[in-house]
mmCIF file of C-alpha atoms in Angstrom:
data_model
loop_
_atom_site.group_PDB
_atom_site.id
_atom_site.type_symbol
_atom_site.label_atom_id
_atom_site.label_comp_id
_atom_site.label_asym_id
_atom_site.label_seq_id
_atom_site.Cartn_x
_atom_site.Cartn_y
_atom_site.Cartn_z
ATOM 1 C CA MET Q 316 -48.382 -14.319 57.802
ATOM 2 C CA ALA Q 317 -46.136 -12.648 60.393
ATOM 3 C CA ILE Q 318 -43.959 -15.746 60.796
ATOM 4 C CA GLN Q 319 -43.618 -16.008 57.013
ATOM 5 C CA ASN Q 320 -42.418 -12.383 56.822
ATOM 6 C CA TYR Q 321 -39.994 -12.968 59.699
ATOM 7 C CA LEU Q 322 -38.452 -15.962 57.949
ATOM 8 C CA TYR Q 323 -38.344 -14.141 54.611
ATOM 9 C CA ASP Q 324 -36.482 -11.232 56.164
ATOM 10 C CA GLN Q 325 -33.914 -13.588 57.635
ATOM 11 C CA ILE Q 326 -33.238 -15.708 54.548
ATOM 12 C CA ASP Q 327 -33.251 -12.705 52.217
ATOM 13 C CA ALA Q 328 -30.887 -10.683 54.408
ATOM 14 C CA ILE Q 329 -28.227 -13.399 54.225
ATOM 15 C CA PHE Q 330 -27.645 -12.733 50.532
ATOM 16 C CA ASP Q 331 -26.736 -9.092 51.133
ATOM 17 C CA ASP Q 332 -23.359 -10.493 52.252
ATOM 18 C CA CYS Q 333 -22.873 -12.791 49.257
ATOM 19 C CA SER Q 334 -19.319 -12.250 47.980
ATOM 20 C CA GLY Q 335 -19.463 -14.251 44.757
ATOM 21 C CA ILE Q 336 -21.286 -16.925 42.823
ATOM 22 C CA ARG Q 337 -20.173 -20.183 41.208
ATOM 23 C CA ILE Q 338 -22.130 -21.904 38.500
ATOM 24 C CA TYR Q 339 -21.633 -25.653 38.107
ATOM 25 C CA HIS Q 340 -22.731 -27.122 34.782
ATOM 26 C CA ASP Q 341 -22.004 -30.749 33.953
ATOM 27 C CA GLY Q 342 -18.603 -30.654 35.643
ATOM 28 C CA ASN Q 343 -17.635 -27.160 34.454
ATOM 29 C CA ILE Q 344 -17.344 -24.240 36.862
ATOM 30 C CA LYS Q 345 -17.886 -20.568 36.090
ATOM 31 C CA GLU Q 346 -17.062 -17.842 38.622
ATOM 32 C CA ILE Q 347 -19.231 -14.722 38.831
ATOM 33 C CA LYS Q 348 -17.649 -11.868 40.786
ATOM 34 C CA LYS Q 349 -19.579 -9.474 43.005
ATOM 35 C CA GLY Q 350 -20.184 -6.121 41.348
ATOM 36 C CA THR Q 351 -20.551 -7.509 37.826
ATOM 37 C CA LYS Q 352 -23.724 -7.188 35.793
ATOM 38 C CA GLU Q 353 -24.154 -10.971 35.872
ATOM 39 C CA PHE Q 354 -23.854 -11.100 39.666
ATOM 40 C CA GLU Q 355 -26.420 -8.338 40.116
ATOM 41 C CA GLU Q 356 -28.822 -10.026 37.691
ATOM 42 C CA ILE Q 357 -28.653 -13.337 39.576
ATOM 43 C CA ILE Q 358 -28.999 -11.707 43.013
ATOM 44 C CA LYS Q 359 -31.933 -9.584 41.841
ATOM 45 C CA GLN Q 360 -33.800 -12.643 40.564
ATOM 46 C CA TRP Q 361 -32.913 -14.635 43.686
ATOM 47 C CA GLN Q 362 -34.385 -11.871 45.856
ATOM 48 C CA ILE Q 363 -37.561 -11.951 43.757
ATOM 49 C CA ASP Q 364 -37.728 -15.717 44.276
ATOM 50 C CA CYS Q 365 -37.265 -15.253 48.033
ATOM 51 C CA LYS Q 366 -39.993 -12.624 48.129
ATOM 52 C CA ASN Q 367 -42.401 -14.884 46.224
ATOM 53 C CA GLY Q 368 -41.927 -17.830 48.539
ATOM 54 C CA TYR Q 369 -41.435 -18.830 52.112
ATOM 55 C CA GLU Q 370 -38.875 -20.731 54.098
ATOM 56 C CA MET Q 371 -39.879 -24.097 55.454
ATOM 57 C CA PRO Q 372 -38.065 -27.090 56.939
ATOM 58 C CA ALA Q 373 -36.094 -29.066 54.378
ATOM 59 C CA TYR Q 374 -36.707 -32.794 54.247
ATOM 60 C CA PHE Q 375 -33.167 -33.324 53.074
ATOM 61 C CA VAL Q 376 -29.892 -33.924 54.850
ATOM 62 C CA ALA Q 377 -26.820 -33.580 52.652
ATOM 63 C CA LEU Q 378 -24.143 -36.262 52.727
ATOM 64 C CA PRO Q 379 -20.650 -35.147 51.635
ATOM 65 C CA LYS Q 380 -19.910 -37.797 49.008
ATOM 66 C CA GLU Q 381 -23.399 -37.742 47.483
ATOM 67 C CA SER Q 382 -23.543 -33.936 47.419
ATOM 68 C CA ALA Q 383 -20.191 -33.619 45.651
ATOM 69 C CA GLU Q 384 -21.207 -36.281 43.133
ATOM 70 C CA ASP Q 385 -24.561 -34.597 42.440
ATOM 71 C CA MET Q 386 -22.842 -31.312 41.591
ATOM 72 C CA LYS Q 387 -20.899 -32.995 38.773
ATOM 73 C CA SER Q 388 -23.998 -33.123 36.566
ATOM 74 C CA GLY Q 389 -26.875 -30.785 35.896
ATOM 75 C CA LEU Q 390 -26.957 -27.095 36.728
ATOM 76 C CA HIS Q 391 -26.160 -25.754 40.205
ATOM 77 C CA ILE Q 392 -25.567 -22.290 41.584
ATOM 78 C CA GLU Q 393 -23.497 -21.620 44.680
ATOM 79 C CA PHE Q 394 -23.690 -18.429 46.725
ATOM 80 C CA LEU Q 395 -20.320 -17.739 48.393
ATOM 81 C CA PHE Q 396 -19.678 -15.834 51.621
ATOM 82 C CA ASP Q 397 -16.383 -14.376 52.882
ATOM 83 C CA GLU Q 398 -17.024 -15.505 56.435
ATOM 84 C CA THR Q 399 -19.080 -18.166 58.130
ATOM 85 C CA ARG Q 400 -22.732 -17.183 58.421
ATOM 86 C CA THR Q 401 -25.422 -18.769 60.579
ATOM 87 C CA HIS Q 402 -29.137 -19.043 59.892
ATOM 88 C CA ASN Q 403 -31.545 -21.030 62.082
ATOM 89 C CA GLU Q 404 -28.580 -22.116 64.181
ATOM 90 C CA MET Q 405 -26.896 -23.799 61.192
ATOM 91 C CA PRO Q 406 -23.494 -22.439 60.026
ATOM 92 C CA PHE Q 407 -22.401 -22.210 56.385
ATOM 93 C CA ASP Q 408 -19.701 -20.682 54.196
ATOM 94 C CA ALA Q 409 -21.650 -21.207 50.965
ATOM 95 C CA LEU Q 410 -25.115 -22.328 49.892
ATOM 96 C CA VAL Q 411 -25.701 -24.358 46.757
ATOM 97 C CA LEU Q 412 -28.936 -25.187 44.979
ATOM 98 C CA LYS Q 413 -29.853 -27.214 41.935
ATOM 99 C CA LEU Q 414 -31.748 -25.567 39.089
ATOM 100 C CA VAL Q 415 -34.359 -27.504 37.106
ATOM 101 C CA PRO Q 416 -37.320 -26.385 34.954
ATOM 102 C CA SER Q 417 -40.552 -25.271 36.636
ATOM 103 C CA GLN Q 418 -39.264 -25.277 40.211
ATOM 104 C CA TYR Q 419 -41.715 -24.827 43.054
ATOM 105 C CA GLY Q 420 -38.859 -24.453 45.488
ATOM 106 C CA TYR Q 421 -35.151 -24.673 46.169
ATOM 107 C CA THR Q 422 -33.255 -26.847 48.616
ATOM 108 C CA LEU Q 423 -30.165 -24.967 49.734
ATOM 109 C CA THR Q 424 -27.342 -27.284 50.730
ATOM 110 C CA ARG Q 425 -24.898 -25.873 53.264
ATOM 111 C CA HIS Q 426 -21.147 -25.883 52.690
ATOM 112 C CA HIS Q 427 -19.192 -25.603 55.933
ATOM 113 C CA ASP Q 428 -15.656 -26.537 56.961
ATOM 114 C CA GLY Q 429 -14.825 -27.674 53.436
ATOM 115 C CA ILE Q 430 -17.740 -30.086 52.866
ATOM 116 C CA TYR Q 431 -21.390 -30.117 51.866
ATOM 117 C CA GLU Q 432 -23.271 -31.855 54.626
ATOM 118 C CA GLY Q 433 -25.977 -31.679 57.229
ATOM 119 C CA ARG Q 434 -29.410 -30.180 57.432
ATOM 120 C CA CYS Q 435 -30.450 -27.956 54.565
ATOM 121 C CA TYR Q 436 -32.753 -24.991 54.070
ATOM 122 C CA HIS Q 437 -35.753 -24.985 51.761
ATOM 123 C CA LEU Q 438 -37.417 -22.045 50.061
ATOM 124 C CA HIS Q 439 -40.871 -22.969 48.776
ATOM 125 C CA ARG Q 440 -42.554 -20.890 46.091
ATOM 126 C CA PHE Q 441 -46.253 -20.288 45.516
ATOM 127 C CA GLU Q 442 -45.849 -20.744 41.748
ATOM 128 C CA PRO Q 443 -43.255 -22.527 39.614
ATOM 129 C CA THR Q 444 -40.429 -20.466 38.194
ATOM 130 C CA ASN Q 445 -37.910 -20.677 35.379
ATOM 131 C CA GLU Q 446 -36.434 -17.177 35.581
ATOM 132 C CA LEU Q 447 -33.340 -18.008 37.652
ATOM 133 C CA LEU Q 448 -32.722 -21.101 35.522
ATOM 134 C CA GLU Q 449 -32.942 -19.006 32.345
ATOM 135 C CA ILE Q 450 -30.563 -16.334 33.672
ATOM 136 C CA VAL Q 451 -27.960 -18.865 34.795
ATOM 137 C CA SER Q 452 -28.335 -20.934 31.592
ATOM 138 C CA SER Q 453 -27.665 -17.839 29.485
ATOM 139 C CA LEU Q 454 -24.464 -17.182 31.438
ATOM 140 C CA ILE Q 455 -23.003 -20.631 30.827
ATOM 141 C CA GLU Q 456 -23.464 -20.144 27.101
ATOM 142 C CA LYS Q 457 -21.156 -17.079 27.110
#
């Protein structure tokens, strides 16, 4: 349990420095600025998801062309950072994840030096969730 709490503290702490959010929906992009009600709602739910899960190794390595193509369809959320951050010795400027119904976990693809590539992070949950999906879906309808 101690290692799980250690990893949770690390992954959760990263999002304290999130400077903005982008929502990608079927090729459309919506910007959510820090300090807005929408931003706070997403971050609050994300922190709940982090608390109700644990970080584990991702079995996914992002390839630039495939990652960019994948973000053109479906629903994705990208957490933006003003400066390069590092977690588990892997640098990133943004983290993007795909949202689908009844998720048991999230693979976070790293954006660094202008491309999405390399090893990813994975946050596994004990139970499936739809809350973040519902929040983000409601924002794209506005």
